Amino acid sequence: MAVRKDCLYAQTHEWFLVEGNAVTIGITKFAADQLTDVTYVELPEIGTELAAGDSFGEIESVKSTSDLYTAVAGTIEAVNEALADQPGLVNEDSQGQGWMIKLQASDLTSLEKLMDAEAYEKFTAE
Amino acid sequence: MQQTPLHGFHCQAGATMVDFAGWQMPVTYEGLVAEHHYTRQHASMFDVSHMGRVEFSGTDAEALLERLNTRPIASMTPGQSRYSHMCREDGGILDDVIVSRLEDRFLVVCNASNRAKLLPWWQQHAAGLQVEINDRTESTAMIAIQGPDAIELMNELLPIQIDDLKRYHFRAGNMFGNEYLVARSGYTGEDGVEIIFPARFAETAANMLISRTAGMDRPIKPAGLGARDTLRTEAGMPLYGHELSEDWDPISAGQAWVVGKDKDFIGREAIDRVRANPEKTLVGFEVDGKRTPRQGAPIESDGQAVGVITSGIKSPTLDKIIAMGFVPPALAEAGTGVRIALKATTLDARVVPLPFYKR
């Protein structure tokens, strides 16, 4: 399954697009497929401070609920308001219009633990 | 992780595979909601080969199964199937099963997750009896064809007549030397059949059902475990590990109807004690708002924890959030308002009659 080459990936299936200190986060197509049709995404308030490894929200599908995690510490700058009415964007365009949060990172060193696209594709093929 | 005889079929069809009870199973093909609607409107094919299929034969098979099952077995006639529970001495539900009576033996279909513990339990109770227990799970495959078009389509596709088959009855047939059983049963709230055939014939059979209807207006399409779960939840059917568990009995699970009145079986005394004074029962809920409560979510009334959610989904058919859960009998009346606690919020819900959906 092809994933974006310009992102980093967590074992919990979130993707991280890093542009300077701004990090955009969502979940991968692999994760969205496993969840099945997404019905609701609970996202944090702007200004929320998160540590690396914190849950930043919950995602509900027709059949299950899962936590969402950030691998990067930082402050929430924006959340994807479109998901409130169109949670299905996570299924349709997981690494585009289905993005979830943007945060201003306070420490980028934890990104070293993440996988690149190639490693993530291998990880999900296992 | 085990693969069903239909694994190649799933991969070819582009299914998303998940691990379920030790098996690699398709959770979706096209999409859960699409597969759910297709089953309610037309006909879908589900691979349920992960479920256990175990034969009981010998002169004491009937007596053993009568003792193991909460529902009567001896009164069944060949060609008949019966849904039943099997319990421990303390009434805890070991599994829910379908027992089918053939001419010379019985077939028990059990949950995939419970097969490993049931086999030694059965052997233990068969000690000293003339019973042979043969696990046919891996040498056979099982598919379910479910939906309002299922019977008509399968009646044309199968070489034997099935449209006159009564609910919970089955018939044996033979296709290219492969013996199979067709039962009019299912786990979706729709009419349909479940078919058991030799594992080596599984892929051929599945491809045949799909390809021979492909040109029709409403072909049979594959559907995954995801839709199977939302379909059974709408139909108010219990699922082992959710509504059913060793930690409680059939009465507490809201399944009093499966407890035979005039028969003896393992767990009978404990279950009779619960029946006299039940502490909880199973009810359905309609939930306000957009969020879905899941298994384990506490149910509250007047600020007090009174029960727990067992299953919750966003119902594709009703377009509402629905859930099942346990409450004390005093709170089981339709219309009773409760609150359901999620991590950071609380949802308003009302008790509604089960099932949520009836065809």
XYZ file of C-alpha atoms in Angstrom, chain A residues 33-34 36-37 39-40 42 58 60-65 67 84-85, chain B residues 16-18 27-28 31-33 226 230 290-292 294 313-314 343:
34
model
C -9.105 0.391 6.378
C -8.775 -1.653 9.560
C -13.681 0.566 8.586
C -16.047 3.499 7.882
C -18.202 7.912 11.968
C -16.688 10.415 14.417
C -12.848 13.610 18.701
C -10.350 9.329 19.667
C -14.819 6.028 16.060
C -15.840 3.798 13.179
C -19.082 1.924 12.608
C -17.667 -0.938 14.669
C -14.902 0.307 17.010
C -13.250 3.193 18.888
C -7.164 6.373 20.640
C -17.000 17.084 12.202
C -19.406 16.813 9.261
C -8.768 -5.863 4.249
C -7.660 -8.705 6.485
C -7.638 -8.664 10.300
C -13.129 -7.397 7.807
C -14.251 -5.557 4.654
C -16.509 -0.921 2.712
C -18.416 -1.958 5.821
C -21.478 0.240 5.377
C -17.305 -5.981 10.023
C -23.201 -4.588 12.606
C -22.787 11.412 17.371
C -20.668 9.258 19.639
C -20.878 5.486 20.014
C -18.538 0.480 23.198
C -22.449 0.590 16.755
C -23.612 3.349 14.480
C -13.781 8.797 28.718
